[in-house]
PDB file of C-alpha atoms in Angstrom:
ATOM      1  CA  UNK P   1     133.680 136.911 139.631  1.00  0.00           C
ATOM      2  CA  UNK P   2     135.365 139.881 137.983  1.00  0.00           C
ATOM      3  CA  UNK P   3     134.856 141.502 134.617  1.00  0.00           C
ATOM      4  CA  UNK P   4     137.886 139.830 133.055  1.00  0.00           C
ATOM      5  CA  UNK P   5     136.156 136.422 133.101  1.00  0.00           C
ATOM      6  CA  UNK P   6     136.001 135.009 129.587  1.00  0.00           C
ATOM      7  CA  UNK P   7     132.222 134.486 129.548  1.00  0.00           C
ATOM      8  CA  UNK P   8     130.521 137.724 130.530  1.00  0.00           C
ATOM      9  CA  UNK P   9     126.764 137.284 130.262  1.00  0.00           C
ATOM     10  CA  UNK P  10     124.337 140.229 130.188  1.00  0.00           C
ATOM     11  CA  UNK P  11     120.583 140.642 130.101  1.00  0.00           C
ATOM     12  CA  UNK P  12     119.417 143.924 128.541  1.00  0.00           C
ATOM     13  CA  UNK P  13     115.732 144.806 128.764  1.00  0.00           C
ATOM     14  CA  UNK P  14     114.155 147.191 126.292  1.00  0.00           C
ATOM     15  CA  UNK P  15     116.883 146.117 123.872  1.00  0.00           C
ATOM     16  CA  UNK P  16     114.876 146.701 120.707  1.00  0.00           C
ATOM     17  CA  UNK P  17     115.427 150.449 120.466  1.00  0.00           C
ATOM     18  CA  UNK P  18     117.009 153.549 121.939  1.00  0.00           C
ATOM     19  CA  UNK P  19     119.306 153.268 124.924  1.00  0.00           C
ATOM     20  CA  UNK P  20     118.737 149.537 125.320  1.00  0.00           C
ATOM     21  CA  UNK P  21     119.747 148.839 121.740  1.00  0.00           C
ATOM     22  CA  UNK P  22     122.813 151.057 121.988  1.00  0.00           C
ATOM     23  CA  UNK P  23     123.983 149.379 125.209  1.00  0.00           C
ATOM     24  CA  UNK P  24     123.357 145.891 123.829  1.00  0.00           C
ATOM     25  CA  UNK P  25     125.402 146.687 120.715  1.00  0.00           C
ATOM     26  CA  UNK P  26     128.223 148.156 122.802  1.00  0.00           C
ATOM     27  CA  UNK P  27     128.366 145.037 124.962  1.00  0.00           C
ATOM     28  CA  UNK P  28     128.176 142.639 122.028  1.00  0.00           C
ATOM     29  CA  UNK P  29     131.005 144.427 120.247  1.00  0.00           C
ATOM     30  CA  UNK P  30     133.055 144.183 123.446  1.00  0.00           C
ATOM     31  CA  UNK P  31     132.643 140.412 123.518  1.00  0.00           C
ATOM     32  CA  UNK P  32     129.771 140.035 125.959  1.00  0.00           C
ATOM     33  CA  UNK P  33     127.058 137.437 125.395  1.00  0.00           C
ATOM     34  CA  UNK P  34     123.744 139.299 125.572  1.00  0.00           C
ATOM     35  CA  UNK P  35     120.136 138.231 126.073  1.00  0.00           C
ATOM     36  CA  UNK P  36     118.009 140.826 124.285  1.00  0.00           C
ATOM     37  CA  UNK P  37     114.634 141.299 125.976  1.00  0.00           C
ATOM     38  CA  UNK P  38     111.630 143.295 124.829  1.00  0.00           C
ATOM     39  CA  UNK P  39     108.019 142.976 123.788  1.00  0.00           C
ATOM     40  CA  UNK P  40     108.675 143.106 120.027  1.00  0.00           C
ATOM     41  CA  UNK P  41     110.898 140.295 118.822  1.00  0.00           C
ATOM     42  CA  UNK P  42     111.234 141.907 115.398  1.00  0.00           C
ATOM     43  CA  UNK P  43     113.085 144.917 116.759  1.00  0.00           C
ATOM     44  CA  UNK P  44     115.198 142.645 118.968  1.00  0.00           C
ATOM     45  CA  UNK P  45     116.228 140.695 115.874  1.00  0.00           C
ATOM     46  CA  UNK P  46     117.217 143.999 114.279  1.00  0.00           C
ATOM     47  CA  UNK P  47     119.422 144.779 117.287  1.00  0.00           C
ATOM     48  CA  UNK P  48     121.082 141.358 117.051  1.00  0.00           C
ATOM     49  CA  UNK P  49     121.704 141.879 113.323  1.00  0.00           C
ATOM     50  CA  UNK P  50     123.766 144.995 114.055  1.00  0.00           C
ATOM     51  CA  UNK P  51     126.458 142.717 115.516  1.00  0.00           C
ATOM     52  CA  UNK P  52     126.060 139.504 113.505  1.00  0.00           C
ATOM     53  CA  UNK P  53     129.230 138.018 114.942  1.00  0.00           C
ATOM     54  CA  UNK P  54     128.005 138.578 118.506  1.00  0.00           C
ATOM     55  CA  UNK P  55     126.596 135.955 120.859  1.00  0.00           C
ATOM     56  CA  UNK P  56     123.023 137.176 121.292  1.00  0.00           C
ATOM     57  CA  UNK P  57     119.737 135.613 122.341  1.00  0.00           C
ATOM     58  CA  UNK P  58     116.353 137.143 121.510  1.00  0.00           C
ATOM     59  CA  UNK P  59     113.659 136.641 124.153  1.00  0.00           C
ATOM     60  CA  UNK P  60     110.230 138.224 123.789  1.00  0.00           C
ATOM     61  CA  UNK P  61     109.477 139.674 127.221  1.00  0.00           C
ATOM     62  CA  UNK P  62     106.902 141.905 128.862  1.00  0.00           C
ATOM     63  CA  UNK P  63     108.761 142.911 132.028  1.00  0.00           C
ATOM     64  CA  UNK P  64     105.475 143.586 133.839  1.00  0.00           C
ATOM     65  CA  UNK P  65     104.577 139.878 133.611  1.00  0.00           C
ATOM     66  CA  UNK P  66     106.310 137.691 136.213  1.00  0.00           C
ATOM     67  CA  UNK P  67     106.052 134.621 134.001  1.00  0.00           C
ATOM     68  CA  UNK P  68     107.779 136.432 131.127  1.00  0.00           C
ATOM     69  CA  UNK P  69     110.608 137.580 133.383  1.00  0.00           C
ATOM     70  CA  UNK P  70     111.095 134.087 134.758  1.00  0.00           C
ATOM     71  CA  UNK P  71     111.224 132.686 131.235  1.00  0.00           C
ATOM     72  CA  UNK P  72     113.769 135.341 130.216  1.00  0.00           C
ATOM     73  CA  UNK P  73     116.236 134.372 132.924  1.00  0.00           C
ATOM     74  CA  UNK P  74     115.621 130.650 132.436  1.00  0.00           C
ATOM     75  CA  UNK P  75     116.408 131.025 128.735  1.00  0.00           C
ATOM     76  CA  UNK P  76     119.520 133.099 129.458  1.00  0.00           C
ATOM     77  CA  UNK P  77     120.960 130.566 131.890  1.00  0.00           C
ATOM     78  CA  UNK P  78     120.025 127.650 129.637  1.00  0.00           C
ATOM     79  CA  UNK P  79     121.861 129.270 126.713  1.00  0.00           C
ATOM     80  CA  UNK P  80     124.823 130.960 128.420  1.00  0.00           C
ATOM     81  CA  UNK P  81     125.139 129.276 131.819  1.00  0.00           C
ATOM     82  CA  UNK P  82     124.873 132.274 134.173  1.00  0.00           C
ATOM     83  CA  UNK P  83     124.003 135.976 134.509  1.00  0.00           C
ATOM     84  CA  UNK P  84     126.763 138.498 135.202  1.00  0.00           C
ATOM     85  CA  UNK P  85     124.897 141.710 134.363  1.00  0.00           C
ATOM     86  CA  UNK P  86     121.357 143.000 134.215  1.00  0.00           C
ATOM     87  CA  UNK P  87     120.860 146.350 132.524  1.00  0.00           C
ATOM     88  CA  UNK P  88     117.372 147.145 133.829  1.00  0.00           C
ATOM     89  CA  UNK P  89     116.375 149.494 131.045  1.00  0.00           C
ATOM     90  CA  UNK P  90     112.801 148.829 129.880  1.00  0.00           C
ATOM     91  CA  UNK P  91     110.558 151.805 130.510  1.00  0.00           C
ATOM     92  CA  UNK P  92     107.907 154.136 129.173  1.00  0.00           C
ATOM     93  CA  UNK P  93     107.124 157.833 129.496  1.00  0.00           C
ATOM     94  CA  UNK P  94     103.418 157.134 129.349  1.00  0.00           C
ATOM     95  CA  UNK P  95     101.090 159.781 127.939  1.00  0.00           C
ATOM     96  CA  UNK P  96     103.099 162.971 127.607  1.00  0.00           C
ATOM     97  CA  UNK P  97     101.926 166.394 128.677  1.00  0.00           C
ATOM     98  CA  UNK P  98      98.829 165.248 130.561  1.00  0.00           C
ATOM     99  CA  UNK P  99      98.005 167.286 133.692  1.00  0.00           C
ATOM    100  CA  UNK P 100      97.776 165.206 136.859  1.00  0.00           C
ATOM    101  CA  UNK P 101      94.045 165.824 137.237  1.00  0.00           C
ATOM    102  CA  UNK P 102      93.416 164.402 133.762  1.00  0.00           C
ATOM    103  CA  UNK P 103      95.732 161.372 133.882  1.00  0.00           C
ATOM    104  CA  UNK P 104      93.715 158.155 133.488  1.00  0.00           C
ATOM    105  CA  UNK P 105      94.348 155.577 136.170  1.00  0.00           C
ATOM    106  CA  UNK P 106      95.040 152.937 133.529  1.00  0.00           C
ATOM    107  CA  UNK P 107      97.837 155.124 132.144  1.00  0.00           C
ATOM    108  CA  UNK P 108      99.303 155.576 135.628  1.00  0.00           C
ATOM    109  CA  UNK P 109      99.192 151.802 136.207  1.00  0.00           C
ATOM    110  CA  UNK P 110     100.863 151.081 132.882  1.00  0.00           C
ATOM    111  CA  UNK P 111     103.802 153.350 133.695  1.00  0.00           C
ATOM    112  CA  UNK P 112     104.138 151.934 137.220  1.00  0.00           C
ATOM    113  CA  UNK P 113     103.877 148.342 135.990  1.00  0.00           C
ATOM    114  CA  UNK P 114     106.590 148.873 133.383  1.00  0.00           C
ATOM    115  CA  UNK P 115     109.030 151.260 135.042  1.00  0.00           C
ATOM    116  CA  UNK P 116     108.847 150.113 138.654  1.00  0.00           C
ATOM    117  CA  UNK P 117     107.232 146.685 138.893  1.00  0.00           C
ATOM    118  CA  UNK P 118     109.095 145.502 135.805  1.00  0.00           C
ATOM    119  CA  UNK P 119     112.406 146.745 137.176  1.00  0.00           C
ATOM    120  CA  UNK P 120     111.733 144.971 140.462  1.00  0.00           C
ATOM    121  CA  UNK P 121     110.781 141.687 138.799  1.00  0.00           C
ATOM    122  CA  UNK P 122     113.894 141.683 136.619  1.00  0.00           C
ATOM    123  CA  UNK P 123     116.159 142.654 139.516  1.00  0.00           C
ATOM    124  CA  UNK P 124     114.619 139.965 141.711  1.00  0.00           C
ATOM    125  CA  UNK P 125     115.153 137.292 139.052  1.00  0.00           C
ATOM    126  CA  UNK P 126     118.730 138.425 138.434  1.00  0.00           C
ATOM    127  CA  UNK P 127     119.419 138.577 142.181  1.00  0.00           C
ATOM    128  CA  UNK P 128     118.248 134.984 142.631  1.00  0.00           C
ATOM    129  CA  UNK P 129     120.519 133.743 139.854  1.00  0.00           C
ATOM    130  CA  UNK P 130     123.519 135.773 140.992  1.00  0.00           C
ATOM    131  CA  UNK P 131     123.155 134.621 144.592  1.00  0.00           C
ATOM    132  CA  UNK P 132     123.053 130.930 143.681  1.00  0.00           C
ATOM    133  CA  UNK P 133     125.483 130.693 140.776  1.00  0.00           C
ATOM    134  CA  UNK P 134     129.159 129.753 141.032  1.00  0.00           C
ATOM    135  CA  UNK P 135     131.177 131.936 141.125  1.00  0.00           C
ATOM    136  CA  UNK P 136     128.638 133.923 143.118  1.00  0.00           C
ATOM    137  CA  UNK P 137     127.698 137.492 142.293  1.00  0.00           C
ATOM    138  CA  UNK P 138     127.028 139.871 139.462  1.00  0.00           C
ATOM    139  CA  UNK P 139     125.951 143.427 138.710  1.00  0.00           C
ATOM    140  CA  UNK P 140     122.633 145.187 138.218  1.00  0.00           C
ATOM    141  CA  UNK P 141     122.506 148.616 136.580  1.00  0.00           C
ATOM    142  CA  UNK P 142     119.148 150.368 136.744  1.00  0.00           C
ATOM    143  CA  UNK P 143     118.280 152.986 134.165  1.00  0.00           C
ATOM    144  CA  UNK P 144     117.020 155.908 136.179  1.00  0.00           C
ATOM    145  CA  UNK P 145     116.549 159.343 134.656  1.00  0.00           C
ATOM    146  CA  UNK P 146     117.154 163.003 135.242  1.00  0.00           C
ATOM    147  CA  UNK P 147     113.543 162.758 136.421  1.00  0.00           C
ATOM    148  CA  UNK P 148     114.790 160.654 139.345  1.00  0.00           C
ATOM    149  CA  UNK P 149     116.050 164.022 140.639  1.00  0.00           C
ATOM    150  CA  UNK P 150     114.042 166.792 138.983  1.00  0.00           C
ATOM    151  CA  UNK P 151     110.644 166.444 137.259  1.00  0.00           C
ATOM    152  CA  UNK P 152     109.378 167.897 134.056  1.00  0.00           C
ATOM    153  CA  UNK P 153     105.915 169.476 133.937  1.00  0.00           C
ATOM    154  CA  UNK P 154     103.038 167.031 133.547  1.00  0.00           C
ATOM    155  CA  UNK P 155     105.116 163.897 134.159  1.00  0.00           C
ATOM    156  CA  UNK P 156     103.761 162.648 137.472  1.00  0.00           C
ATOM    157  CA  UNK P 157     103.702 158.921 136.669  1.00  0.00           C
ATOM    158  CA  UNK P 158     107.125 158.822 135.040  1.00  0.00           C
ATOM    159  CA  UNK P 159     108.710 160.998 137.710  1.00  0.00           C
ATOM    160  CA  UNK P 160     107.186 159.011 140.583  1.00  0.00           C
ATOM    161  CA  UNK P 161     108.479 155.724 139.179  1.00  0.00           C
ATOM    162  CA  UNK P 162     111.960 157.084 138.590  1.00  0.00           C
ATOM    163  CA  UNK P 163     112.177 158.453 142.131  1.00  0.00           C
ATOM    164  CA  UNK P 164     111.046 155.024 143.339  1.00  0.00           C
ATOM    165  CA  UNK P 165     113.701 153.376 141.195  1.00  0.00           C
ATOM    166  CA  UNK P 166     116.368 155.246 143.163  1.00  0.00           C
ATOM    167  CA  UNK P 167     115.044 153.651 146.351  1.00  0.00           C
ATOM    168  CA  UNK P 168     115.032 150.265 144.655  1.00  0.00           C
ATOM    169  CA  UNK P 169     118.665 150.762 143.639  1.00  0.00           C
ATOM    170  CA  UNK P 170     119.755 151.691 147.164  1.00  0.00           C
ATOM    171  CA  UNK P 171     117.909 148.795 148.782  1.00  0.00           C
ATOM    172  CA  UNK P 172     119.204 146.237 146.265  1.00  0.00           C
ATOM    173  CA  UNK P 173     122.715 147.580 146.650  1.00  0.00           C
ATOM    174  CA  UNK P 174     122.583 147.116 150.410  1.00  0.00           C
ATOM    175  CA  UNK P 175     120.985 143.681 150.301  1.00  0.00           C
ATOM    176  CA  UNK P 176     123.380 142.446 147.620  1.00  0.00           C
ATOM    177  CA  UNK P 177     126.562 143.111 149.581  1.00  0.00           C
ATOM    178  CA  UNK P 178     126.850 139.680 151.251  1.00  0.00           C
ATOM    179  CA  UNK P 179     126.547 137.937 147.862  1.00  0.00           C
ATOM    180  CA  UNK P 180     128.912 140.040 145.707  1.00  0.00           C
ATOM    181  CA  UNK P 181     125.971 141.609 143.900  1.00  0.00           C
ATOM    182  CA  UNK P 182     126.837 145.201 142.975  1.00  0.00           C
ATOM    183  CA  UNK P 183     123.916 147.480 142.124  1.00  0.00           C
ATOM    184  CA  UNK P 184     124.124 150.945 140.616  1.00  0.00           C
ATOM    185  CA  UNK P 185     122.034 153.407 138.650  1.00  0.00           C
ATOM    186  CA  UNK P 186     122.627 155.585 135.617  1.00  0.00           C
ATOM    187  CA  UNK P 187     120.516 158.733 135.306  1.00  0.00           C
ATOM    188  CA  UNK P 188     120.360 159.877 131.706  1.00  0.00           C
ATOM    189  CA  UNK P 189     119.341 163.225 130.301  1.00  0.00           C
ATOM    190  CA  UNK P 190     118.486 163.932 126.657  1.00  0.00           C
ATOM    191  CA  UNK P 191     120.199 161.076 124.864  1.00  0.00           C
ATOM    192  CA  UNK P 192     119.199 161.214 121.202  1.00  0.00           C
ATOM    193  CA  UNK P 193     116.678 158.411 120.642  1.00  0.00           C
ATOM    194  CA  UNK P 194     113.219 158.111 119.110  1.00  0.00           C
ATOM    195  CA  UNK P 195     111.732 158.661 122.581  1.00  0.00           C
ATOM    196  CA  UNK P 196     113.519 161.997 122.996  1.00  0.00           C
ATOM    197  CA  UNK P 197     113.221 163.333 119.459  1.00  0.00           C
ATOM    198  CA  UNK P 198     110.667 165.896 120.599  1.00  0.00           C
ATOM    199  CA  UNK P 199     113.323 167.527 122.785  1.00  0.00           C
ATOM    200  CA  UNK P 200     115.052 168.883 119.709  1.00  0.00           C
ATOM    201  CA  UNK P 201     111.900 170.535 118.392  1.00  0.00           C
ATOM    202  CA  UNK P 202     110.463 171.766 121.661  1.00  0.00           C
ATOM    203  CA  UNK P 203     109.786 170.605 125.214  1.00  0.00           C
ATOM    204  CA  UNK P 204     107.599 172.234 127.847  1.00  0.00           C
ATOM    205  CA  UNK P 205     109.696 174.055 130.451  1.00  0.00           C
ATOM    206  CA  UNK P 206     108.781 174.775 134.067  1.00  0.00           C
ATOM    207  CA  UNK P 207     107.972 178.403 133.223  1.00  0.00           C
ATOM    208  CA  UNK P 208     105.404 177.326 130.615  1.00  0.00           C
ATOM    209  CA  UNK P 209     107.581 178.069 127.592  1.00  0.00           C
ATOM    210  CA  UNK P 210     108.112 175.405 124.923  1.00  0.00           C
ATOM    211  CA  UNK P 211     111.783 175.405 123.923  1.00  0.00           C
ATOM    212  CA  UNK P 212     114.149 173.055 122.080  1.00  0.00           C
ATOM    213  CA  UNK P 213     116.759 171.291 124.203  1.00  0.00           C
ATOM    214  CA  UNK P 214     120.244 169.998 123.356  1.00  0.00           C
ATOM    215  CA  UNK P 215     120.726 166.237 123.056  1.00  0.00           C
ATOM    216  CA  UNK P 216     123.776 163.978 123.195  1.00  0.00           C
ATOM    217  CA  UNK P 217     124.839 160.896 121.267  1.00  0.00           C
ATOM    218  CA  UNK P 218     123.303 157.774 122.806  1.00  0.00           C
ATOM    219  CA  UNK P 219     126.623 155.983 122.193  1.00  0.00           C
ATOM    220  CA  UNK P 220     128.116 158.092 124.995  1.00  0.00           C
ATOM    221  CA  UNK P 221     125.563 156.577 127.364  1.00  0.00           C
ATOM    222  CA  UNK P 222     126.373 153.073 126.146  1.00  0.00           C
ATOM    223  CA  UNK P 223     130.074 153.552 126.802  1.00  0.00           C
ATOM    224  CA  UNK P 224     129.303 154.732 130.323  1.00  0.00           C
ATOM    225  CA  UNK P 225     127.162 151.663 131.021  1.00  0.00           C
ATOM    226  CA  UNK P 226     129.902 149.429 129.693  1.00  0.00           C
ATOM    227  CA  UNK P 227     132.434 151.116 131.990  1.00  0.00           C
ATOM    228  CA  UNK P 228     130.162 150.510 134.978  1.00  0.00           C
ATOM    229  CA  UNK P 229     129.577 146.920 133.880  1.00  0.00           C
ATOM    230  CA  UNK P 230     133.233 146.039 133.447  1.00  0.00           C
ATOM    231  CA  UNK P 231     134.422 147.177 136.859  1.00  0.00           C
ATOM    232  CA  UNK P 232     135.462 144.361 139.191  1.00  0.00           C
ATOM    233  CA  UNK P 233     132.719 143.504 141.654  1.00  0.00           C
ATOM    234  CA  UNK P 234     134.834 145.017 144.423  1.00  0.00           C
ATOM    235  CA  UNK P 235     134.087 148.431 142.871  1.00  0.00           C
ATOM    236  CA  UNK P 236     130.744 150.020 142.090  1.00  0.00           C
ATOM    237  CA  UNK P 237     129.435 153.191 140.505  1.00  0.00           C
ATOM    238  CA  UNK P 238     126.486 153.750 142.813  1.00  0.00           C
ATOM    239  CA  UNK P 239     124.984 156.625 140.818  1.00  0.00           C
ATOM    240  CA  UNK P 240     126.102 158.204 137.567  1.00  0.00           C
ATOM    241  CA  UNK P 241     124.466 161.145 135.796  1.00  0.00           C
ATOM    242  CA  UNK P 242     125.129 161.457 132.065  1.00  0.00           C
ATOM    243  CA  UNK P 243     123.443 164.277 130.223  1.00  0.00           C
ATOM    244  CA  UNK P 244     123.663 166.656 127.325  1.00  0.00           C
ATOM    245  CA  UNK P 245     126.006 169.337 128.642  1.00  0.00           C
ATOM    246  CA  UNK P 246     123.744 172.289 127.925  1.00  0.00           C
ATOM    247  CA  UNK P 247     120.359 170.776 128.760  1.00  0.00           C
ATOM    248  CA  UNK P 248     118.262 172.748 131.281  1.00  0.00           C
ATOM    249  CA  UNK P 249     118.789 170.455 134.266  1.00  0.00           C
ATOM    250  CA  UNK P 250     121.052 172.213 136.764  1.00  0.00           C
ATOM    251  CA  UNK P 251     118.810 175.035 137.888  1.00  0.00           C
ATOM    252  CA  UNK P 252     115.803 173.642 136.018  1.00  0.00           C
ATOM    253  CA  UNK P 253     112.712 175.630 136.869  1.00  0.00           C
TER     254      UNK P 253
END
């Protein structure tokens, strides 16, 4: 199936705010039908209301719970008939600025359960649907991070999960080839959202200095995801890095 099919169906996790909301809105405005997933249905309803003419479905989902993920994809297929795209976006920074020796195990587990286990569960559920549906195939886009390449100080849990997500992307991409399942990853740096607001006022740098960092419009990320999503399945953006031009990434440290 290619991206010109009249019924393009997407699942967006973490769709109640930030990057997930921006991508969901971009897809809805482009004519996609979108299942909006997240733990807070109120914020998902707010996302849906931004495109009232769009075909959206709100599904309360904790991506770390296998039963929630299964229900999400069941509801999507029941409503829209298939799954053409998963934007695997739900994630958390966890407690910020905590040295590794002071990080509580429960906090580590929460970040791993959300960022890695949740991404796996959603990808697995999407993979199963895409493999069995007719026409066969679809696309998964994982939301990585600049931290999938280069860590920030005191970010061990977040950085470890984002490095692991890169391995997940590569493995899924390889295993999906026989079934027309294309898998890629977008690594995002300093998109302006509530989660990154602190970057503008000051973020800890590798040399111990706290300094403000440039940010970019989150809509630029959404347009990039849409471009990746609307490629024919014969083409794939394996990895894309989209970042604020002047952020301290190249040569960080």
